[in-house]
Structures are given as C-alpha cells and as structure tokens.
N, CA, C and O atoms as CSV, one atom per row, in Angstrom:
chain,resi,resn,atom,element,x,y,z
A,1,MET,N,N,-12.701,0.596,2.651
A,1,MET,CA,C,-12.384,0.333,1.217
A,1,MET,C,C,-11.077,0.162,0.699
A,1,MET,O,O,-10.134,0.828,1.127
A,2,ASP,N,N,-10.934,-0.855,-0.369
A,2,ASP,CA,C,-9.370,-1.491,-0.678
A,2,ASP,C,C,-9.747,-1.026,-1.917
A,2,ASP,O,O,-10.911,-1.067,-2.316
A,3,VAL,N,N,-8.290,-0.335,-2.907
A,3,VAL,CA,C,-8.204,0.016,-4.374
A,3,VAL,C,C,-6.784,-0.961,-4.516
A,3,VAL,O,O,-5.829,-1.075,-3.748
A,4,PHE,N,N,-7.001,-1.440,-5.490
A,4,PHE,CA,C,-6.385,-2.080,-6.981
A,4,PHE,C,C,-5.758,-1.453,-8.283
A,4,PHE,O,O,-5.705,-2.288,-9.187
A,5,ALA,N,N,-5.340,-0.397,-8.578
A,5,ALA,CA,C,-4.847,-0.044,-9.669
A,5,ALA,C,C,-3.760,-0.382,-10.487
A,5,ALA,O,O,-2.576,-0.370,-10.149
A,6,ASN,N,N,-4.268,-0.714,-11.687
A,6,ASN,CA,C,-3.119,-1.668,-12.425
A,6,ASN,C,C,-1.938,-2.333,-11.416
A,6,ASN,O,O,-0.723,-2.160,-11.501
A,7,ILE,N,N,-2.757,-3.237,-10.328
A,7,ILE,CA,C,-1.556,-4.059,-9.632
A,7,ILE,C,C,-1.999,-5.448,-10.043
A,7,ILE,O,O,-0.975,-6.032,-10.398
A,8,LEU,N,N,-3.253,-6.407,-10.185
A,8,LEU,CA,C,-3.159,-7.696,-10.039
A,8,LEU,C,C,-2.712,-8.285,-11.288
A,8,LEU,O,O,-2.696,-9.514,-11.359
A,9,HIS,N,N,-2.242,-7.384,-12.571
A,9,HIS,CA,C,-1.919,-7.899,-13.716
A,9,HIS,C,C,-0.343,-8.479,-13.834
A,9,HIS,O,O,0.143,-9.263,-14.650
A,10,ASP,N,N,0.165,-7.887,-12.869
A,10,ASP,CA,C,1.447,-7.865,-12.575
A,10,ASP,C,C,1.954,-9.295,-11.684
A,10,ASP,O,O,3.098,-9.473,-11.267
A,11,TRP,N,N,1.002,-10.072,-11.545
A,11,TRP,CA,C,1.361,-11.268,-10.459
A,11,TRP,C,C,0.871,-12.320,-11.171
A,11,TRP,O,O,0.107,-12.057,-12.100
A,12,ASP,N,N,1.164,-13.543,-10.920
A,12,ASP,CA,C,0.545,-15.003,-10.908
A,12,ASP,C,C,-0.767,-15.395,-10.006
A,12,ASP,O,O,-1.033,-14.797,-8.964
A,13,SER,N,N,-1.433,-16.306,-10.449
A,13,SER,CA,C,-2.412,-16.197,-9.744
A,13,SER,C,C,-2.825,-16.656,-8.336
A,13,SER,O,O,-3.935,-16.660,-7.804
A,14,ALA,N,N,-1.465,-17.093,-7.824
A,14,ALA,CA,C,-1.579,-17.631,-6.847
A,14,ALA,C,C,-1.431,-16.250,-5.473
A,14,ALA,O,O,-1.920,-16.125,-4.351
A,15,ARG,N,N,-0.384,-15.316,-6.428
A,15,ARG,CA,C,-0.310,-14.286,-5.602
A,15,ARG,C,C,-1.539,-13.079,-5.655
A,15,ARG,O,O,-1.821,-12.314,-4.732
A,16,ARG,N,N,-2.183,-13.140,-7.009
A,16,ARG,CA,C,-3.619,-12.529,-7.345
A,16,ARG,C,C,-4.296,-12.688,-5.995
A,16,ARG,O,O,-4.626,-11.760,-5.257
A,17,GLN,N,N,-4.470,-14.068,-5.754
A,17,GLN,CA,C,-5.247,-14.705,-5.016
A,17,GLN,C,C,-5.315,-14.373,-3.296
A,17,GLN,O,O,-6.289,-14.229,-2.557
A,18,ARG,N,N,-3.615,-14.315,-2.982
A,18,ARG,CA,C,-3.333,-13.639,-1.555
A,18,ARG,C,C,-4.214,-12.191,-1.460
A,18,ARG,O,O,-5.076,-11.793,-0.677
A,19,LEU,N,N,-3.562,-11.606,-2.655
A,19,LEU,CA,C,-3.572,-9.978,-2.319
A,19,LEU,C,C,-5.424,-9.853,-2.035
A,19,LEU,O,O,-6.048,-9.158,-1.233
A,20,ILE,N,N,-5.800,-10.640,-2.857
A,20,ILE,CA,C,-7.791,-10.032,-2.891
A,20,ILE,C,C,-8.023,-11.018,-1.719
A,20,ILE,O,O,-8.903,-10.539,-1.004
A,21,GLN,N,N,-7.591,-12.186,-1.245
A,21,GLN,CA,C,-8.062,-13.070,0.058
A,21,GLN,C,C,-7.774,-11.870,1.272
A,21,GLN,O,O,-8.712,-11.626,2.030
A,22,HIS,N,N,-6.330,-11.040,1.472
A,22,HIS,CA,C,-5.993,-10.232,2.520
A,22,HIS,C,C,-6.763,-9.216,2.514
A,22,HIS,O,O,-7.067,-8.638,3.557
A,23,SER,N,N,-7.180,-8.859,1.363
A,23,SER,CA,C,-8.349,-7.599,0.993
A,23,SER,C,C,-9.527,-8.072,1.687
A,23,SER,O,O,-10.010,-7.235,2.450
A,24,PHE,N,N,-10.095,-9.140,1.632
A,24,PHE,CA,C,-11.321,-9.474,2.348
A,24,PHE,C,C,-11.184,-9.626,3.521
A,24,PHE,O,O,-12.165,-9.339,4.207
A,25,GLU,N,N,-9.862,-10.161,4.270
A,25,GLU,CA,C,-9.838,-10.591,5.798
A,25,GLU,C,C,-9.657,-8.782,6.402
A,25,GLU,O,O,-10.157,-8.396,7.459
A,26,ALA,N,N,-8.855,-7.900,5.468
A,26,ALA,CA,C,-9.070,-6.788,6.342
A,26,ALA,C,C,-10.066,-5.671,6.547
A,26,ALA,O,O,-10.088,-4.687,7.286
A,27,LEU,N,N,-11.070,-6.278,5.426
A,27,LEU,CA,C,-12.222,-5.214,5.473
A,27,LEU,C,C,-13.114,-5.193,6.346
A,27,LEU,O,O,-13.168,-6.225,7.015
A,28,PRO,N,N,-13.862,-4.382,6.607
A,28,PRO,CA,C,-14.817,-4.729,7.558
A,28,PRO,C,C,-16.163,-5.570,6.917
A,28,PRO,O,O,-16.129,-6.033,5.777
A,29,PRO,N,N,-17.211,-5.686,7.706
A,29,PRO,CA,C,-18.390,-6.459,7.141
A,29,PRO,C,C,-19.284,-5.197,6.284
A,29,PRO,O,O,-19.652,-4.098,6.699
A,30,GLY,N,N,-19.459,-5.834,4.946
A,30,GLY,CA,C,-20.058,-4.456,4.079
A,30,GLY,C,C,-18.891,-3.163,3.179
A,30,GLY,O,O,-19.147,-2.094,2.626
A,31,GLY,N,N,-17.620,-3.908,3.394
A,31,GLY,CA,C,-16.616,-3.098,3.040
A,31,GLY,C,C,-16.541,-3.350,1.551
A,31,GLY,O,O,-17.064,-4.362,1.085
A,32,ARG,N,N,-15.859,-2.397,0.716
A,32,ARG,CA,C,-15.889,-2.634,-0.539
A,32,ARG,C,C,-14.422,-2.662,-1.060
A,32,ARG,O,O,-13.595,-2.069,-0.366
A,33,VAL,N,N,-13.925,-3.384,-2.397
A,33,VAL,CA,C,-12.739,-3.459,-2.890
A,33,VAL,C,C,-13.506,-2.809,-4.295
A,33,VAL,O,O,-14.682,-2.763,-4.655
A,34,LEU,N,N,-11.981,-2.249,-4.997
A,34,LEU,CA,C,-12.576,-1.545,-6.057
A,34,LEU,C,C,-10.889,-2.165,-7.035
A,34,LEU,O,O,-9.845,-2.313,-6.400
A,35,ILE,N,N,-10.951,-2.395,-8.333
A,35,ILE,CA,C,-10.094,-2.796,-9.088
A,35,ILE,C,C,-10.290,-2.116,-10.263
A,35,ILE,O,O,-11.326,-2.189,-10.923
A,36,TYR,N,N,-9.124,-1.317,-10.605
A,36,TYR,CA,C,-9.019,-0.615,-12.183
A,36,TYR,C,C,-8.040,-1.400,-12.629
A,36,TYR,O,O,-6.985,-1.542,-12.010
A,37,GLU,N,N,-8.339,-2.051,-13.887
A,37,GLU,CA,C,-7.462,-2.459,-14.815
A,37,GLU,C,C,-8.119,-2.830,-16.357
A,37,GLU,O,O,-9.314,-2.946,-16.629
A,38,LEU,N,N,-7.101,-2.958,-17.152
A,38,LEU,CA,C,-7.454,-2.674,-18.509
A,38,LEU,C,C,-7.788,-4.550,-18.828
A,38,LEU,O,O,-6.879,-5.376,-18.908
A,39,LEU,N,N,-8.982,-4.815,-18.939
A,39,LEU,CA,C,-9.822,-5.948,-19.130
A,39,LEU,C,C,-9.188,-6.689,-20.965
A,39,LEU,O,O,-8.718,-5.996,-21.867
A,40,LEU,N,N,-9.364,-7.945,-20.996
A,40,LEU,CA,C,-9.106,-8.787,-22.025
A,40,LEU,C,C,-10.720,-9.246,-22.054
A,40,LEU,O,O,-11.536,-9.371,-21.141
A,41,SER,N,N,-10.826,-9.448,-23.554
A,41,SER,CA,C,-12.254,-10.175,-23.843
A,41,SER,C,C,-12.386,-11.173,-23.207
A,41,SER,O,O,-11.364,-11.773,-22.874
A,42,ASP,N,N,-13.648,-11.671,-22.837
A,42,ASP,CA,C,-13.781,-13.717,-22.741
A,42,ASP,C,C,-13.123,-14.152,-23.520
A,42,ASP,O,O,-12.847,-15.305,-23.186
A,43,GLY,N,N,-12.582,-13.835,-24.623
A,43,GLY,CA,C,-12.208,-14.636,-25.494
A,43,GLY,C,C,-10.416,-14.610,-25.392
A,43,GLY,O,O,-9.722,-15.117,-26.273
A,44,GLN,N,N,-9.944,-14.051,-24.380
A,44,GLN,CA,C,-8.847,-13.086,-24.561
A,44,GLN,C,C,-7.807,-12.622,-25.616
A,44,GLN,O,O,-6.590,-12.528,-25.455
A,45,ASP,N,N,-8.516,-12.359,-26.698
A,45,ASP,CA,C,-8.364,-11.980,-28.174
A,45,ASP,C,C,-7.947,-10.547,-28.351
A,45,ASP,O,O,-7.094,-10.193,-29.165
A,46,GLY,N,N,-8.710,-9.604,-27.402
A,46,GLY,CA,C,-8.901,-8.304,-27.544
A,46,GLY,C,C,-9.281,-7.856,-26.389
A,46,GLY,O,O,-9.333,-8.511,-25.348
A,47,PRO,N,N,-9.632,-6.423,-26.577
A,47,PRO,CA,C,-9.370,-5.721,-27.231
A,47,PRO,C,C,-7.708,-5.400,-27.715
A,47,PRO,O,O,-6.895,-6.040,-27.048
A,48,LEU,N,N,-7.119,-4.502,-28.776
A,48,LEU,CA,C,-5.987,-4.742,-29.265
A,48,LEU,C,C,-5.466,-4.251,-27.927
A,48,LEU,O,O,-5.310,-5.256,-27.232
A,49,THR,N,N,-5.109,-3.105,-27.215
A,49,THR,CA,C,-4.522,-2.769,-26.427
A,49,THR,C,C,-4.025,-3.788,-25.212
A,49,THR,O,O,-2.916,-3.978,-24.712
A,50,ALA,N,N,-5.510,-4.433,-24.924
A,50,ALA,CA,C,-5.227,-5.084,-23.742
A,50,ALA,C,C,-4.193,-6.496,-23.747
A,50,ALA,O,O,-3.348,-6.983,-22.996
A,51,ALA,N,N,-4.981,-6.902,-25.426
A,51,ALA,CA,C,-3.999,-8.403,-25.815
A,51,ALA,C,C,-2.430,-8.157,-25.743
A,51,ALA,O,O,-1.589,-8.815,-25.132
A,52,LEU,N,N,-2.241,-6.836,-26.671
A,52,LEU,CA,C,-0.850,-5.851,-26.527
A,52,LEU,C,C,-0.174,-6.462,-25.211
A,52,LEU,O,O,0.505,-7.480,-25.079
A,53,MET,N,N,-0.513,-5.667,-24.440
A,53,MET,CA,C,-0.131,-5.266,-22.950
A,53,MET,C,C,-0.323,-6.909,-22.161
A,53,MET,O,O,0.260,-7.044,-21.086
A,54,SER,N,N,-1.117,-8.091,-22.696
A,54,SER,CA,C,-1.228,-9.342,-22.033
A,54,SER,C,C,0.375,-9.964,-22.205
A,54,SER,O,O,1.155,-10.403,-21.360
A,55,MET,N,N,0.500,-9.787,-23.764
A,55,MET,CA,C,1.843,-10.199,-24.164
A,55,MET,C,C,3.101,-9.981,-23.351
A,55,MET,O,O,3.857,-10.837,-22.892
A,56,ASN,N,N,3.193,-8.297,-23.245
A,56,ASN,CA,C,4.239,-7.665,-22.799
A,56,ASN,C,C,4.587,-8.181,-21.224
A,56,ASN,O,O,5.673,-8.062,-20.656
A,57,MET,N,N,3.257,-8.836,-20.645
A,57,MET,CA,C,3.524,-8.929,-19.274
A,57,MET,C,C,4.171,-10.371,-18.898
A,57,MET,O,O,4.549,-10.833,-17.821
A,58,VAL,N,N,4.140,-11.003,-20.484
A,58,VAL,CA,C,4.981,-12.457,-20.760
A,58,VAL,C,C,6.635,-12.311,-20.376
A,58,VAL,O,O,7.253,-13.090,-19.649
A,59,PHE,N,N,7.057,-11.392,-20.896
A,59,PHE,CA,C,8.356,-10.859,-20.985
A,59,PHE,C,C,8.712,-9.793,-19.534
A,59,PHE,O,O,9.852,-9.455,-19.216
A,60,LEU,N,N,7.775,-9.497,-18.989
A,60,LEU,CA,C,8.290,-8.537,-17.962
A,60,LEU,C,C,7.690,-9.012,-16.685
A,60,LEU,O,O,8.257,-8.578,-15.682
A,61,THR,N,N,6.684,-9.795,-16.486
A,61,THR,CA,C,6.348,-9.971,-15.233
A,61,THR,C,C,5.858,-11.574,-14.939
A,61,THR,O,O,5.694,-12.343,-15.886
A,62,PRO,N,N,5.697,-11.889,-13.900
A,62,PRO,CA,C,5.047,-13.572,-13.891
A,62,PRO,C,C,3.153,-13.105,-14.414
A,62,PRO,O,O,2.175,-13.837,-14.563
A,63,GLY,N,N,3.259,-12.117,-14.511
A,63,GLY,CA,C,1.327,-11.938,-14.499
A,63,GLY,C,C,0.951,-11.801,-16.070
A,63,GLY,O,O,1.744,-12.017,-16.986
A,64,LYS,N,N,-0.388,-11.410,-16.216
A,64,LYS,CA,C,-1.014,-11.325,-17.299
A,64,LYS,C,C,-2.198,-10.318,-17.359
A,64,LYS,O,O,-2.498,-10.019,-16.203
A,65,GLN,N,N,-2.930,-9.725,-18.206
A,65,GLN,CA,C,-3.999,-9.286,-18.333
A,65,GLN,C,C,-5.251,-9.975,-18.054
A,65,GLN,O,O,-5.210,-11.087,-18.581
A,66,LEU,N,N,-6.222,-9.794,-17.512
A,66,LEU,CA,C,-7.432,-10.632,-17.111
A,66,LEU,C,C,-8.719,-10.275,-17.522
A,66,LEU,O,O,-8.951,-9.068,-17.588
A,67,THR,N,N,-9.635,-11.091,-17.820
A,67,THR,CA,C,-10.526,-10.837,-18.265
A,67,THR,C,C,-11.881,-10.939,-16.897
A,67,THR,O,O,-11.899,-11.718,-15.944
A,68,ALA,N,N,-12.832,-9.936,-17.231
A,68,ALA,CA,C,-13.736,-9.287,-16.229
A,68,ALA,C,C,-14.237,-10.912,-15.426
A,68,ALA,O,O,-14.565,-10.947,-14.240
A,69,GLY,N,N,-14.219,-11.912,-16.141
A,69,GLY,CA,C,-14.766,-13.613,-15.839
A,69,GLY,C,C,-13.717,-13.880,-14.758
A,69,GLY,O,O,-14.001,-14.178,-13.598
A,70,GLU,N,N,-12.309,-13.728,-15.307
A,70,GLU,CA,C,-11.193,-14.133,-14.326
A,70,GLU,C,C,-11.619,-13.502,-13.183
A,70,GLU,O,O,-11.857,-14.214,-12.207
A,71,LEU,N,N,-11.787,-12.130,-13.090
A,71,LEU,CA,C,-11.741,-11.327,-11.876
A,71,LEU,C,C,-13.066,-11.599,-10.900
A,71,LEU,O,O,-13.007,-11.532,-9.673
A,72,ASP,N,N,-14.001,-11.847,-11.486
A,72,ASP,CA,C,-15.511,-12.272,-10.996
A,72,ASP,C,C,-15.111,-13.535,-10.094
A,72,ASP,O,O,-15.494,-13.610,-8.926
A,73,GLU,N,N,-14.386,-14.438,-10.643
A,73,GLU,CA,C,-14.296,-15.904,-10.149
A,73,GLU,C,C,-13.200,-15.511,-9.023
A,73,GLU,O,O,-13.397,-16.155,-7.993
A,74,LEU,N,N,-12.227,-14.730,-8.953
A,74,LEU,CA,C,-11.444,-14.201,-7.988
A,74,LEU,C,C,-11.807,-14.192,-6.516
A,74,LEU,O,O,-11.562,-14.833,-5.494
A,75,LEU,N,N,-12.708,-12.856,-7.032
A,75,LEU,CA,C,-13.514,-12.128,-5.889
A,75,LEU,C,C,-14.139,-12.977,-5.642
A,75,LEU,O,O,-13.763,-13.458,-4.573
A,76,ARG,N,N,-15.236,-13.663,-6.194
A,76,ARG,CA,C,-16.371,-14.725,-5.220
A,76,ARG,C,C,-15.228,-15.934,-4.656
A,76,ARG,O,O,-15.341,-16.425,-3.532
A,77,GLY,N,N,-14.561,-16.168,-5.234
A,77,GLY,CA,C,-13.501,-17.418,-4.480
A,77,GLY,C,C,-13.314,-17.055,-3.360
A,77,GLY,O,O,-13.504,-17.858,-2.446
A,78,CYS,N,N,-12.850,-15.633,-3.068
A,78,CYS,CA,C,-12.387,-15.027,-1.786
A,78,CYS,C,C,-13.199,-14.552,-0.815
A,78,CYS,O,O,-12.762,-14.149,0.263
A,79,GLY,N,N,-15.230,-14.573,-1.331
A,79,GLY,CA,C,-15.743,-14.206,-0.551
A,79,GLY,C,C,-16.397,-13.404,-0.777
A,79,GLY,O,O,-17.486,-13.321,-0.208
A,80,PHE,N,N,-15.985,-12.485,-1.708
A,80,PHE,CA,C,-16.554,-10.950,-2.154
A,80,PHE,C,C,-18.249,-11.463,-2.800
A,80,PHE,O,O,-18.530,-12.583,-3.226
A,81,THR,N,N,-19.030,-10.462,-2.717
A,81,THR,CA,C,-20.372,-10.515,-3.428
A,81,THR,C,C,-20.723,-9.301,-4.378
A,81,THR,O,O,-19.885,-8.402,-4.326
A,82,ASP,N,N,-21.562,-9.131,-5.053
A,82,ASP,CA,C,-22.170,-8.406,-5.535
A,82,ASP,C,C,-21.058,-7.580,-6.679
A,82,ASP,O,O,-20.835,-6.400,-6.952
A,83,VAL,N,N,-20.723,-8.417,-6.975
A,83,VAL,CA,C,-19.270,-8.081,-8.003
A,83,VAL,C,C,-20.013,-7.102,-9.822
A,83,VAL,O,O,-20.891,-7.483,-10.596
A,84,ALA,N,N,-19.335,-6.117,-9.841
A,84,ALA,CA,C,-20.164,-5.308,-10.780
A,84,ALA,C,C,-18.695,-4.952,-11.727
A,84,ALA,O,O,-17.616,-4.804,-11.152
A,85,VAL,N,N,-18.791,-4.873,-12.802
A,85,VAL,CA,C,-17.821,-4.602,-14.084
A,85,VAL,C,C,-18.659,-3.477,-14.605
A,85,VAL,O,O,-19.880,-3.493,-14.763
A,86,THR,N,N,-17.581,-2.205,-14.922
A,86,THR,CA,C,-18.001,-0.803,-14.979
A,86,THR,C,C,-16.944,-0.139,-16.311
A,86,THR,O,O,-15.815,0.285,-16.064
A,87,PRO,N,N,-17.430,-0.145,-17.455
A,87,PRO,CA,C,-16.459,0.427,-18.249
A,87,PRO,C,C,-16.060,1.988,-17.704
A,87,PRO,O,O,-16.837,2.819,-17.234
A,88,ALA,N,N,-14.570,2.118,-17.924
A,88,ALA,CA,C,-14.158,3.397,-17.416
A,88,ALA,C,C,-13.685,4.263,-18.948
A,88,ALA,O,O,-14.417,4.936,-19.673
A,89,TYR,N,N,-12.300,3.978,-19.098
A,89,TYR,CA,C,-11.205,4.879,-19.947
A,89,TYR,C,C,-10.708,4.086,-20.910
A,89,TYR,O,O,-10.460,2.947,-20.515
A,90,ALA,N,N,-10.535,4.250,-21.768
A,90,ALA,CA,C,-9.919,3.554,-23.153
A,90,ALA,C,C,-9.350,2.139,-22.603
A,90,ALA,O,O,-8.201,1.799,-22.321
A,91,GLY,N,N,-10.593,1.435,-22.554
A,91,GLY,CA,C,-10.411,-0.053,-22.264
A,91,GLY,C,C,-10.654,-0.247,-20.887
A,91,GLY,O,O,-11.410,-1.114,-20.448
A,92,TYR,N,N,-9.981,0.603,-20.166
A,92,TYR,CA,C,-9.971,0.091,-18.678
A,92,TYR,C,C,-11.715,-0.113,-17.687
A,92,TYR,O,O,-12.677,0.649,-17.785
A,93,SER,N,N,-11.658,-0.833,-17.184
A,93,SER,CA,C,-12.976,-0.664,-16.359
A,93,SER,C,C,-12.505,-0.787,-14.749
A,93,SER,O,O,-11.450,-1.055,-14.174
A,94,LEU,N,N,-13.821,-0.456,-14.360
A,94,LEU,CA,C,-13.899,-0.550,-12.492
A,94,LEU,C,C,-14.466,-1.161,-12.097
A,94,LEU,O,O,-15.669,-0.993,-12.298
A,95,ILE,N,N,-14.062,-2.226,-11.315
A,95,ILE,CA,C,-14.491,-3.682,-10.909
A,95,ILE,C,C,-14.799,-3.489,-9.523
A,95,ILE,O,O,-13.843,-3.236,-8.790
A,96,SER,N,N,-15.931,-3.557,-9.023
A,96,SER,CA,C,-16.672,-3.489,-7.417
A,96,SER,C,C,-16.962,-4.881,-6.743
A,96,SER,O,O,-17.420,-5.794,-7.430
A,97,ALA,N,N,-16.781,-4.998,-5.820
A,97,ALA,CA,C,-17.177,-6.345,-5.038
A,97,ALA,C,C,-17.510,-5.627,-3.450
A,97,ALA,O,O,-17.083,-4.596,-2.931
A,98,ARG,N,N,-18.395,-6.602,-3.003
A,98,ARG,CA,C,-18.432,-5.876,-1.349
A,98,ARG,C,C,-18.240,-7.013,-0.515
A,98,ARG,O,O,-18.637,-8.000,-1.133
A,99,LYS,N,N,-17.741,-7.366,0.793
A,99,LYS,CA,C,-17.643,-8.113,1.569
A,99,LYS,C,C,-19.276,-7.949,2.050
A,99,LYS,O,O,-19.977,-6.937,2.040
A,100,PRO,N,N,-19.659,-9.581,2.548
A,100,PRO,CA,C,-21.085,-9.595,3.192
A,100,PRO,C,C,-21.147,-8.983,4.395
A,100,PRO,O,O,-20.217,-9.098,5.194
A,101,ALA,N,N,-22.001,-8.423,4.607
A,101,ALA,CA,C,-22.468,-7.789,6.047
A,101,ALA,C,C,-22.540,-9.010,6.941
A,101,ALA,O,O,-23.265,-9.958,6.638
A,102,ALA,N,N,-21.819,-9.003,8.011
A,102,ALA,CA,C,-21.961,-10.132,9.280
A,102,ALA,C,C,-23.614,-10.398,9.710
A,102,ALA,O,O,-24.401,-9.477,9.927
A,103,ARG,N,N,-23.914,-11.668,9.774
A,103,ARG,CA,C,-25.087,-11.842,10.292
A,103,ARG,C,C,-24.917,-11.855,11.725
A,103,ARG,O,O,-25.892,-12.007,12.461
C-alpha cells in the first residue's frame, strides 16, 4: 500500500502524474494507494478552507488543491480502478484506488 498525505497539492500536474505512475508501477497487483487531501468542490470555489489553501499554493508551490474529479482522472489515467472518495475530517478526504489484479 502507498500513502500520500498532503503531498499531491504541492506539485504541478506533471509531477503529480509521475508520483502516481511510480506508485502504480511499484504496487503488486491488487495493491492500493491512499491519498489524504483537502479537496476543492467540483466548481473549485470552495469550501472556504480548501479555496484559501489553493490560493496559498499559488505563492508557495507549483501546485494547487485538487477536486475529487481531478484525482479520479489522475488515478484512472495511471491505471488504477475502484476509485473511492470518503470524507474524513475538516474538509479532508481519503481517496483510495486499487491496481487491478493480474490476469
């Protein structure tokens, strides 16, 4: 299992893609990746904490806060399946995905 906790928002889209692709390649078939992030709404206009954090990223890193849809697209684009988003605490969510079993 790989875990990314408050990591992906720090990087631009190319670096995020490389990190998730490396995770996919390193995991055994059936392995899972977990991502813990403060998610933006689909409209990228809230909740307030996530929107403010995303604005902060503009000045501090090449990254931004992500939406559940953006993470779903990233994970599926790298080969993961069974993407699930579970709200956790204070705007954070736990996103899980599975590397398909070998055939």
